């Protein structure tokens, strides 16, 4: 079966001061197989998550140093499309996005209804009357009364504004919805409400999602599969239920162990070392300066080593030939994860 | 099975708390539009005592009154009613100009390391600012103290940080600058208001361990304000759960989380997306708890209680120190 979205070896690099290059997306590959599937993109701040989203939306800043790779949507190759074609046919129509900090993205002087209608009126997709009706439907779908159309952003709470961001992204019935940290500025209760809404949309109408977050717990609550991102690369991709209890990459393992657990007294562990500098990515395995298991072979760049569950892990410990005696020894489920 | 009605001030193990709030309420005047004005009761009848060297976590959702309690405890706000006692001195009505001693012994770490730090000041100037306010003129002494504070928050080698601007630092590093600034006067009591909510999940532990270390090594007493109840388990001895301006449950962090009694506490705990395969795709919500005071309380209330009645804190039988708010009759333990 043709996957709904297939991304292969995607790169997005930026020019930075002093002739340096930021390798924000550095050879990322993944698929969304079918409608209603959600993939969690999990990583620390600065690991390139937002850049991946912008690359898929083709919303690129001026200082792009490299942008290539293959993106196929329902079998259709998107890379050859001109910017104009992409804007008319793909962005917002087929792939839509809720931005990180969507709360501040809303235009303070525009009524909510006008903001949601914006993508509808663009390219004369809808006339005014149909757009108005559509706005009412969208508000209802995100759980807000129709009267909200005439309100201004400052009259809304953080959670309500985030619902508006989602309604706007849903306006043209996209196949793929990208959510960049949609709840990170919200408290637990409002976060739970937004997550409920996303769970509903995933069921019906079956929207596929790329859910970007630094919180692996949150990702696992919504997503079928999880892709753990580090320094522009995906370190591990696999079914959420397996990644949570038996991570096959040391970075995923440490990420899980760093979370304070609600019902366990095992203290959370600190992540060793410093976050990577994307202008000076270490040679070989880019996690090696922080990895407690690193050995000489880790100075070679590991490929994504396939795992039986269809996922992969970019760590030599998963290659029996290279790892030898080390093969999988270190990768028992963490204590914290087992609790 | 008898439940004890707790005294209004919840007693703590130490007989002499460093900080005690006794039946504190705080109402704010609000102005909406030109002619309408009203009052919000942000905090209603909160009693809380914190022993020297103890960390108490105040958890609850946005708007429940946590920050207001924190600010009252520092006398940054004067409560509408109730008493605030710091180190045996009643500070409820002391005018600001006679509170210098309190300012030197207390500090606050803010939620948002981005907006709370002036981006145009260097790290050294930001941290030294409280000393300048205190009138410490000797620049050499100030520099030495700044370096000591930077070292205490692990921003080392300190040379690499003194002249930097917060805008060029990561969220975790900025929060460390915020903590160093709070530490510079060597306070006994600190309010940490959501100190890690803007920091990446993977860097939170580092910051919380740092605060925990200050408690252990310097005996700092903490009020840790958070909506992340899981972190409260690991970084606070005791938890007080706030809802609509009141404490609805309090007790040792472990007991409150593993054996919550109040239905609101249960809903709050169930709202946490724990990374556990058995805990996925669930509908979570505390929405049924968004009631305003005066409206009938949640359907789960075994007594059909009403918030129009003042709640009393009752000790859960067989669990000393664990208390739950009830509007009608004593709760049945766990
Ligand atoms: N200066 C003020 N004037 C008017 N209302 C206020 C003021 N400060 C707080 N409030 C109101 O008091 C209530 C409690 O606010 P508080 O900031 O203490 O909540 P909180 O629990 O800290 O919330 P959060 O998790 O969002 O920080 C809210 O309804 C808030 O809008
Ligand atoms: N427009 C840009 N120009 C230069 N560097 C950028 C730009 N946008 C992001 N970066 C850098 O790229 C890296 C990845 O950023 P980002 O994709 O925002 O990561 P994340 O969303 O995971 O926090 C960071 O080092 C960031 O500073
Ligand atoms: S390849 Fe080596 S350094 Fe990289 S994660 Fe695996 S063990 Fe660690
Ligand atoms: Mg981002
Ligand atoms: Mg607050």
XYZ file of C-alpha atoms and ligand atoms in Angstrom:
741
model
C 0.000 0.000 0.000
C 1.227 3.482 -0.822
C 1.884 5.361 2.386
C -0.058 8.590 2.900
C 3.138 10.525 3.522
C 6.647 9.291 2.819
C 9.656 11.426 3.653
C 13.042 10.276 2.470
C 16.450 11.727 3.365
C 15.134 15.230 3.984
C 17.659 18.007 4.661
C 17.132 21.594 5.761
C 20.267 23.511 6.633
C 20.557 27.210 7.466
C 23.402 29.677 6.975
C 24.504 31.107 10.300
C 26.937 33.810 11.431
C 30.636 33.313 10.812
C 30.128 31.124 7.742
C 28.727 28.323 9.859
C 25.918 26.033 8.777
C 23.091 24.851 11.075
C 22.160 21.303 10.131
C 18.631 21.499 11.559
C 17.143 18.627 9.519
C 19.877 16.266 8.485
C 18.696 13.218 6.579
C 15.273 12.530 8.071
C 13.120 9.675 6.719
C 9.754 8.420 7.930
C 6.302 7.441 6.719
C 2.729 7.953 7.799
C 1.116 4.790 6.520
C -2.573 5.498 6.627
C -5.293 7.929 7.530
C -5.756 8.492 11.213
C -2.202 7.545 12.106
C -0.225 9.825 14.403
C 3.555 9.960 14.537
C 5.176 11.676 17.516
C 8.321 13.681 16.774
C 10.035 13.858 20.162
C 13.211 15.741 20.910
C 14.896 18.402 23.013
C 14.692 22.064 22.140
C 16.969 22.829 19.192
C 16.914 19.290 17.833
C 15.279 20.478 14.599
C 11.631 19.591 15.177
C 10.130 22.913 14.096
C 12.508 23.004 11.129
C 11.210 19.622 10.000
C 7.663 20.981 10.139
C 8.584 24.093 8.172
C 10.399 21.976 5.593
C 7.253 19.892 5.052
C 5.150 23.055 4.751
C 7.837 24.566 2.510
C 7.784 27.691 4.617
C 11.456 28.442 4.462
C 13.422 31.394 5.798
C 15.752 33.357 3.494
C 18.961 31.878 4.851
C 18.445 28.308 3.649
C 21.764 26.647 2.858
C 20.451 23.287 1.760
C 16.957 21.954 1.154
C 16.524 18.565 -0.511
C 15.084 15.107 -0.076
C 11.976 13.361 -1.335
C 8.482 13.975 0.023
C 5.622 11.892 -1.401
C 2.000 12.530 -0.502
C -0.272 9.585 -1.382
C 2.302 8.532 -3.959
C 2.640 11.961 -5.511
C 6.167 13.338 -5.610
C 6.093 16.851 -4.085
C 9.706 17.833 -4.593
C 9.391 18.744 -8.288
C 6.442 21.080 -7.630
C 7.147 24.766 -8.136
C 6.618 27.044 -5.140
C 3.510 28.350 -6.820
C 2.041 24.884 -7.349
C 2.917 23.922 -3.806
C 1.113 26.972 -2.441
C -1.979 26.369 -4.589
C -2.292 22.632 -4.154
C -0.481 21.407 -1.068
C 0.073 23.932 1.719
C -3.078 24.227 3.881
C -4.997 22.119 1.327
C -3.259 18.790 1.900
C -0.694 19.526 4.624
C -1.607 22.030 7.340
C 0.062 23.101 10.540
C -0.601 24.473 13.996
C 2.392 26.590 14.932
C 4.477 26.502 18.064
C 3.230 29.412 20.176
C 0.044 29.622 18.070
C -1.333 31.801 20.832
C 0.857 34.675 19.776
C 0.441 33.949 16.066
C -3.172 35.170 16.059
C -3.614 38.680 14.684
C -4.852 40.819 17.602
C -6.982 43.173 15.481
C -8.793 40.498 13.441
C -11.948 38.818 14.691
C -11.609 35.069 15.171
C -14.017 34.340 12.322
C -11.943 36.385 9.890
C -8.764 34.584 10.896
C -10.250 31.140 10.381
C -11.756 32.225 7.071
C -8.429 33.480 5.747
C -7.277 30.218 4.114
C -10.832 29.685 2.822
C -10.956 32.991 1.000
C -7.430 32.655 -0.331
C -7.339 31.648 -4.004
C -11.146 32.248 -3.964
C -11.699 28.746 -2.680
C -14.928 29.780 -0.935
C -17.264 32.719 -1.377
C -18.092 34.820 1.696
C -21.344 33.084 2.598
C -19.944 29.568 2.328
C -16.879 30.659 4.255
C -19.085 31.911 7.089
C -20.923 28.600 7.273
C -17.629 26.736 7.183
C -16.259 28.824 10.070
C -19.286 27.835 12.150
C -18.672 24.147 11.398
C -14.995 24.452 12.250
C -15.678 26.194 15.554
C -18.120 23.469 16.463
C -15.607 20.793 15.541
C -13.005 22.255 17.914
C -15.602 22.587 20.665
C -16.295 26.316 20.609
C -19.670 28.073 20.290
C -20.359 29.783 16.957
C -20.471 33.144 18.747
C -16.689 33.001 19.085
C -16.406 34.047 15.431
C -17.030 37.664 16.397
C -14.565 37.721 19.288
C -11.029 39.076 19.322
C -8.002 36.992 20.354
C -7.465 38.872 23.633
C -10.912 37.769 24.768
C -9.861 34.109 24.627
C -7.968 31.910 27.070
C -4.790 30.119 26.011
C -6.624 26.850 25.435
C -9.337 28.562 23.391
C -6.719 30.274 21.230
C -5.070 26.936 20.605
C -8.458 25.576 19.487
C -8.647 28.462 17.005
C -5.211 27.519 15.672
C -6.459 23.978 15.140
C -9.700 25.151 13.490
C -7.704 27.323 11.084
C -5.461 24.421 10.143
C -8.488 22.191 9.545
C -10.221 24.719 7.300
C -9.427 23.020 3.994
C -9.701 19.399 5.186
C -6.009 18.564 5.036
C -4.782 14.954 4.935
C -1.891 15.630 7.248
C -1.946 17.934 10.253
C 1.365 19.024 11.762
C 1.160 20.146 15.392
C 4.253 21.907 16.726
C 4.225 21.781 20.548
C 0.501 22.571 20.593
C 0.147 22.396 24.367
C 3.516 23.403 25.744
C 2.282 26.751 27.093
C -0.853 25.267 28.661
C -1.428 23.798 32.092
C -2.271 20.115 32.620
C -6.032 20.511 32.571
C -6.233 22.641 29.440
C -3.604 20.422 27.861
C -5.831 17.426 28.554
C -8.752 19.141 26.824
C -6.692 19.930 23.708
C -5.357 16.371 23.661
C -8.955 15.070 23.855
C -9.806 17.186 20.834
C -6.818 15.808 18.905
C -7.793 12.243 19.832
C -11.287 12.939 18.459
C -9.971 14.377 15.192
C -7.686 11.400 14.772
C -10.681 9.048 15.041
C -13.101 11.129 13.020
C -12.549 12.344 10.331
C -9.346 10.323 10.617
C -6.761 13.047 10.286
C -3.154 11.929 10.179
C -0.876 13.830 12.462
C 2.732 14.709 13.016
C 2.759 15.604 16.671
C 5.863 17.527 17.681
C 6.745 17.710 21.369
C 9.586 17.541 23.869
C 7.403 15.416 26.149
C 7.493 11.726 25.278
C 4.614 11.016 27.688
C 2.377 13.418 25.842
C 3.412 11.930 22.487
C 2.616 8.418 23.658
C -0.864 9.492 24.732
C -1.851 10.335 21.155
C 0.623 8.708 18.806
C 0.836 5.232 17.353
C 4.514 5.571 16.629
C 7.276 7.719 18.035
C 10.340 9.154 16.324
C 13.001 10.269 18.769
C 14.933 13.169 17.257
C 18.400 14.317 18.234
C 20.575 16.960 16.580
C 18.705 16.915 13.275
C 18.523 13.121 12.981
C 16.029 10.507 14.003
C 17.637 8.234 16.545
C 14.831 5.751 16.939
C 11.477 5.162 15.316
C 9.032 2.541 16.523
C 5.597 1.748 17.928
C 4.951 3.913 20.987
C 4.138 0.986 23.269
C 7.513 -0.600 22.537
C 9.611 2.578 22.635
C 8.163 3.407 26.070
C 9.168 0.148 27.724
C 12.049 -1.128 25.610
C 13.816 1.780 23.944
C 16.573 0.552 21.632
C 18.580 3.747 21.532
C 20.515 5.029 24.563
C 19.196 8.538 23.953
C 15.560 7.387 24.083
C 16.404 5.457 27.207
C 17.906 8.497 28.930
C 15.037 10.698 27.806
C 12.569 8.340 29.449
C 14.654 8.037 32.579
C 14.742 11.836 32.914
C 10.980 12.078 33.468
C 9.699 12.243 37.036
C 7.273 9.342 37.365
C 3.945 9.787 39.057
C 3.740 6.414 40.753
C 7.365 5.454 41.230
C 9.969 6.559 43.727
C 12.826 5.907 41.291
C 14.331 9.386 41.050
C 14.468 10.943 37.595
C 17.986 10.983 36.132
C 19.679 13.953 34.575
C 20.672 13.742 30.946
C 24.498 13.744 30.849
C 26.444 16.362 28.895
C 25.353 19.434 26.981
C 22.779 19.760 24.220
C 24.458 19.557 20.807
C 25.530 22.557 18.792
C 23.982 22.063 15.358
C 26.752 24.090 13.733
C 29.355 21.647 15.023
C 27.801 18.196 14.967
C 30.174 15.515 16.282
C 31.506 13.047 13.729
C 30.265 9.477 13.862
C 27.295 8.876 16.116
C 26.273 12.420 17.018
C 25.143 11.295 20.447
C 28.523 9.805 21.346
C 29.801 12.710 23.506
C 26.819 12.170 25.835
C 26.403 8.434 25.478
C 27.286 6.299 28.504
C 27.903 3.261 26.237
C 30.080 4.841 23.556
C 33.113 2.897 22.288
C 35.516 3.266 19.328
C 33.073 2.023 16.689
C 30.761 4.898 17.605
C 33.101 7.229 15.703
C 31.531 5.771 12.539
C 28.158 7.180 11.617
C 25.516 4.521 12.385
C 22.703 3.945 9.863
C 19.109 3.414 10.962
C 19.336 -0.263 11.887
C 16.006 -2.022 11.175
C 14.142 -3.511 14.124
C 11.690 -6.435 14.000
C 8.723 -4.146 14.710
C 9.293 -2.187 11.498
C 11.062 0.660 13.238
C 14.745 1.399 13.367
C 17.409 2.573 15.779
C 20.463 4.575 14.801
C 22.847 2.958 17.260
C 25.571 0.378 16.749
C 24.399 -1.565 19.784
C 21.623 -2.906 17.563
C 24.043 -4.372 15.023
C 25.229 -7.796 16.234
C 28.314 -7.747 14.029
C 29.601 -4.336 15.076
C 28.450 -4.558 18.692
C 29.773 -8.086 19.288
C 29.529 -8.779 23.015
C 27.809 -5.460 23.520
C 24.908 -6.498 21.297
C 21.729 -5.423 23.088
C 23.318 -6.009 26.483
C 22.907 -2.398 27.442
C 19.444 -2.018 26.073
C 17.326 -3.616 28.712
C 14.278 -1.613 29.614
C 15.165 1.087 32.083
C 14.084 0.673 35.644
C 11.964 3.762 35.469
C 10.195 2.594 32.341
C 9.337 -0.767 33.828
C 7.551 0.640 36.858
C -12.767 4.936 62.408
C -12.943 8.510 63.507
C -11.800 11.431 61.464
C -10.251 14.330 63.256
C -11.233 17.817 62.401
C -7.937 19.577 61.888
C -7.137 22.822 63.519
C -7.311 25.669 61.043
C -3.555 25.820 60.762
C -2.462 22.440 59.570
C 0.132 21.290 62.005
C 3.462 20.119 60.666
C 6.110 17.914 62.192
C 8.146 20.896 63.301
C 6.531 22.837 66.067
C 7.883 26.123 64.776
C 7.206 26.697 61.076
C 9.333 29.219 59.190
C 6.273 30.374 57.336
C 2.636 30.131 58.323
C -0.446 31.312 56.504
C -3.511 31.296 58.697
C -6.909 31.408 56.998
C -5.646 33.719 54.285
C -8.024 35.151 51.689
C -7.199 37.435 48.828
C -9.738 39.281 46.713
C -8.766 41.414 43.744
C -10.790 44.280 42.370
C -11.300 43.888 38.681
C -12.314 46.479 36.175
C -14.175 45.265 33.148
C -15.218 47.885 30.658
C -15.906 51.387 31.738
C -18.539 51.036 34.391
C -18.573 47.457 35.492
C -16.315 46.498 38.296
C -16.173 43.387 40.337
C -14.145 41.286 42.663
C -12.273 38.021 42.085
C -11.594 35.894 45.088
C -8.247 34.426 44.098
C -7.594 32.748 47.442
C -10.207 31.733 49.988
C -9.315 30.589 53.481
C -5.904 29.016 52.890
C -3.924 27.796 55.890
C -0.480 26.403 55.294
C 2.590 26.033 57.467
C 6.044 25.274 56.093
C 8.707 23.963 58.418
C 12.294 25.157 58.198
C 14.107 23.292 55.421
C 10.912 21.748 54.128
C 9.673 21.827 50.508
C 5.937 22.083 50.056
C 4.508 21.783 46.556
C 1.436 23.799 45.702
C -0.222 22.077 42.754
C -3.333 22.942 40.823
C -4.476 24.217 37.499
C -4.134 27.649 36.040
C -6.038 30.297 37.958
C -6.420 28.195 41.092
C -4.556 30.792 43.141
C -1.095 29.257 43.508
C 0.886 32.325 42.512
C -1.309 34.499 44.703
C -0.576 32.289 47.725
C 3.133 32.499 46.895
C 3.025 36.282 46.641
C 1.070 36.646 49.863
C 3.596 34.401 51.638
C 6.334 36.833 50.563
C 4.115 39.769 51.482
C 4.352 40.993 47.901
C 0.596 41.142 48.349
C -1.277 42.053 51.485
C -4.082 39.556 52.094
C -7.681 40.717 52.380
C -7.994 38.672 55.557
C -5.994 36.128 57.559
C -2.481 36.263 58.997
C 0.987 35.786 57.505
C 3.677 34.805 59.982
C 7.338 34.580 58.973
C 9.847 33.311 61.513
C 7.501 34.029 64.418
C 6.806 37.582 63.292
C 3.362 38.551 62.138
C 4.031 40.396 58.868
C 0.421 40.723 57.725
C 0.138 44.466 58.211
C 3.777 45.574 58.291
C 4.236 48.422 55.801
C 6.599 47.821 52.888
C 9.253 50.265 54.128
C 9.677 48.135 57.237
C 9.998 44.876 55.296
C 13.598 45.244 54.092
C 14.706 42.440 56.370
C 12.080 40.158 54.806
C 13.185 41.079 51.285
C 16.716 40.016 52.182
C 15.637 36.694 53.647
C 13.229 35.675 50.904
C 13.298 35.324 47.125
C 11.218 34.227 44.193
C 12.112 32.304 41.030
C 9.707 33.010 38.205
C 7.940 30.794 35.738
C 9.252 32.382 32.612
C 13.008 32.794 32.426
C 12.560 34.585 29.099
C 10.369 37.469 30.114
C 11.580 37.888 33.676
C 15.138 38.745 32.652
C 16.051 42.027 30.989
C 17.677 40.945 27.698
C 19.960 44.002 27.571
C 21.693 43.315 30.862
C 24.642 40.972 31.197
C 24.355 37.908 33.373
C 26.679 39.470 35.953
C 24.615 42.672 36.178
C 21.362 40.758 36.432
C 22.597 38.641 39.296
C 24.224 41.568 41.111
C 21.145 43.794 40.869
C 19.671 42.854 44.272
C 23.051 43.667 45.882
C 23.064 47.070 44.202
C 19.563 47.674 45.529
C 20.826 46.738 48.993
C 23.483 49.450 48.592
C 26.519 47.171 48.393
C 29.016 49.610 46.809
C 32.174 47.493 46.657
C 32.279 46.200 43.064
C 34.951 43.644 43.941
C 32.782 42.069 46.625
C 29.813 42.086 44.272
C 31.846 40.345 41.574
C 32.968 37.673 44.000
C 29.418 37.054 45.138
C 28.165 36.848 41.557
C 30.801 34.235 40.794
C 29.856 32.248 43.856
C 26.187 32.360 42.819
C 27.042 31.273 39.264
C 29.058 28.378 40.643
C 26.165 27.414 42.921
C 23.881 27.032 39.902
C 26.544 25.177 37.885
C 27.084 27.900 35.305
C 30.795 27.146 35.162
C 33.453 28.114 34.270
C 31.920 31.348 35.541
C 34.131 33.454 33.196
C 32.236 32.035 30.265
C 28.920 33.354 31.559
C 29.420 36.694 33.332
C 29.337 38.835 30.206
C 26.721 36.937 28.258
C 23.189 38.110 27.605
C 20.188 35.929 28.456
C 19.087 36.056 24.807
C 22.061 33.914 23.810
C 21.347 31.226 26.407
C 19.150 28.153 26.455
C 15.948 28.055 28.520
C 17.614 25.908 31.169
C 20.616 28.228 31.413
C 18.375 31.277 31.734
C 16.454 29.632 34.516
C 19.779 29.035 36.274
C 20.522 32.744 35.980
C 17.108 33.401 37.555
C 17.985 31.078 40.425
C 21.445 32.612 40.893
C 19.785 36.011 41.141
C 17.344 34.696 43.729
C 20.232 33.144 45.676
C 22.483 36.164 45.833
C 21.091 37.394 49.151
C 21.335 33.946 50.644
C 17.608 33.643 51.417
C 16.044 31.262 53.954
C 12.778 31.013 52.092
C 12.203 30.776 48.357
C 9.080 30.613 46.258
C 9.769 28.770 43.001
C 6.788 29.584 40.783
C 6.626 27.039 37.933
C 10.425 27.151 37.646
C 10.568 24.498 34.929
C 7.334 24.782 32.986
C 9.075 26.648 30.165
C 12.105 24.365 30.223
C 12.467 21.228 28.074
C 11.314 17.993 29.699
C 14.840 16.587 29.559
C 16.404 19.613 31.315
C 13.801 19.930 34.068
C 15.382 17.388 36.362
C 18.646 19.304 36.364
C 16.968 22.497 37.523
C 14.854 20.704 40.107
C 17.892 18.820 41.424
C 19.642 22.139 41.729
C 16.824 23.562 43.872
C 16.738 20.342 45.860
C 20.479 20.695 46.492
C 19.975 24.204 47.854
C 17.442 22.832 50.255
C 19.780 20.072 51.421
C 23.014 22.052 51.575
C 21.818 25.477 52.648
C 18.620 24.485 54.399
C 16.531 26.730 52.160
C 12.792 26.371 52.715
C 10.774 26.110 49.495
C 7.285 26.696 48.275
C 7.354 24.880 44.928
C 4.463 25.995 42.724
C 3.694 23.681 39.835
C 0.986 22.092 37.767
C 3.224 19.060 37.214
C 2.138 16.840 40.060
C 4.614 14.076 39.106
C 7.553 16.417 39.712
C 6.044 17.316 43.082
C 6.375 13.703 44.171
C 10.122 13.773 43.635
C 10.980 17.277 44.739
C 8.635 18.026 47.618
C 7.949 16.270 50.867
C 4.434 17.542 51.097
C 1.791 18.511 48.552
C -1.122 20.907 48.862
C -3.648 20.677 46.031
C -5.412 23.916 45.220
C -8.710 24.323 43.457
C -10.678 27.552 43.036
C -8.597 29.356 45.634
C -8.744 26.728 48.370
C -6.629 23.796 49.433
C -8.695 20.687 48.763
C -6.160 18.082 49.849
C -2.805 18.035 51.570
C -0.434 15.395 52.852
C 2.849 13.702 52.124
C 3.535 13.802 48.394
C 3.499 10.028 48.169
C 0.225 9.550 50.033
C -1.623 12.252 48.149
C -0.532 10.858 44.771
C -0.872 7.159 45.514
C -4.012 7.459 47.645
C -5.830 10.622 46.648
C -9.125 11.139 48.458
C -10.622 14.296 47.016
C -12.233 13.701 43.614
C -10.553 16.807 42.228
C -7.125 15.462 43.199
C -8.046 12.208 41.475
C -9.060 14.032 38.298
C -5.854 16.077 38.363
C -3.747 12.932 38.702
C -5.668 11.144 35.945
C -5.005 14.121 33.661
C -1.250 13.390 33.667
C -0.112 11.634 30.472
C 2.289 9.228 32.171
C 4.508 7.493 29.607
C 3.110 4.051 30.234
C 1.667 1.683 27.583
C -1.361 1.092 29.808
C -2.070 4.804 29.960
C -2.480 5.752 26.315
C -5.331 7.179 24.253
C -7.353 7.996 27.361
C -9.732 10.884 27.656
C -8.472 13.045 30.462
C -10.131 16.055 31.858
C -10.795 18.147 34.895
C -13.450 20.020 32.935
C -16.285 18.967 35.209
C -14.354 20.865 37.876
C -14.428 24.211 36.102
C -17.348 25.257 38.293
C -17.355 28.617 39.909
C -17.818 28.849 43.652
C -21.425 28.810 44.703
C -22.473 26.304 42.078
C -23.273 22.715 43.028
C -20.144 20.646 43.357
C -19.127 17.749 41.165
C -21.406 14.756 40.599
C -18.682 12.484 42.030
C -19.069 14.076 45.414
C -20.382 11.235 47.537
C -22.397 13.657 49.601
C -23.749 15.816 46.786
C -21.950 18.641 48.509
C -22.284 22.267 47.631
C -19.505 24.821 47.446
C -21.792 27.348 49.040
C -20.926 25.735 52.345
C -17.461 26.490 53.666
C -15.212 23.441 53.483
C -13.330 22.108 56.455
C -10.091 20.153 56.254
C -10.502 16.717 57.757
C -7.716 14.302 58.492
C -7.977 11.042 56.580
C -8.282 8.250 59.108
C -5.162 6.179 59.566
C -3.038 8.648 57.637
C -1.686 11.385 59.880
C -0.990 14.654 58.096
C -3.177 13.706 55.131
C -6.203 15.981 55.074
C -9.012 16.561 52.641
C -11.507 19.375 52.238
C -15.109 18.451 52.747
C -18.206 20.559 52.539
C -20.603 18.283 54.354
C -19.461 15.240 56.198
C -16.244 13.421 56.984
C -14.737 11.502 54.075
C -14.302 7.745 54.266
C -10.482 7.361 54.041
C -9.196 5.254 51.178
N -3.692 41.462 40.311
C -4.808 40.764 40.015
N -5.956 41.417 39.717
C -7.088 40.733 39.426
N -7.182 39.386 39.424
C -6.074 38.679 39.708
C -4.832 39.323 40.012
N -3.897 38.370 40.242
C -4.537 37.179 40.075
N -5.836 37.369 39.766
C -6.838 36.316 39.567
O -6.797 35.465 40.689
C -6.950 34.089 40.318
C -5.749 33.268 40.790
O -4.593 33.712 40.087
P -3.152 33.115 40.314
O -2.215 33.864 39.434
O -2.821 33.064 41.745
O -3.348 31.625 39.759
P -2.272 30.466 39.524
O -2.791 29.260 40.209
O -0.909 30.910 39.876
O -2.417 30.239 37.954
P -1.274 29.854 36.828
O -1.082 28.386 36.932
O -1.982 30.278 35.548
O -0.064 30.665 37.102
C -7.170 34.106 38.804
O -8.555 34.108 38.550
C -6.529 35.408 38.377
O -7.105 35.874 37.170
N 15.790 30.603 10.346
C 16.837 30.058 10.976
N 18.095 30.464 10.708
C 19.156 29.907 11.334
N 19.064 28.951 12.268
C 17.844 28.500 12.602
C 16.657 29.033 11.992
N 15.573 28.396 12.524
C 16.067 27.505 13.424
N 17.428 27.564 13.469
C 18.326 26.744 14.284
O 18.124 25.411 13.870
C 18.184 24.517 14.978
C 16.897 23.712 15.085
O 15.841 24.589 15.408
P 14.343 24.154 15.481
O 13.961 23.463 14.217
O 13.548 25.350 15.867
O 14.366 23.077 16.652
P 13.242 22.616 17.693
O 11.919 22.911 17.082
O 13.513 21.161 17.833
O 13.480 23.360 18.946
C 18.461 25.400 16.204
O 19.850 25.389 16.425
C 17.981 26.758 15.758
O 18.645 27.788 16.460
S 26.192 4.321 18.415
Fe 27.501 4.302 20.199
S 27.558 6.406 20.944
Fe 25.848 6.214 19.515
S 24.143 5.792 20.823
Fe 24.902 3.830 20.151
S 26.334 3.217 21.759
Fe 25.934 5.381 22.046
Mg 10.414 24.150 17.972
Mg 0.804 31.264 38.549
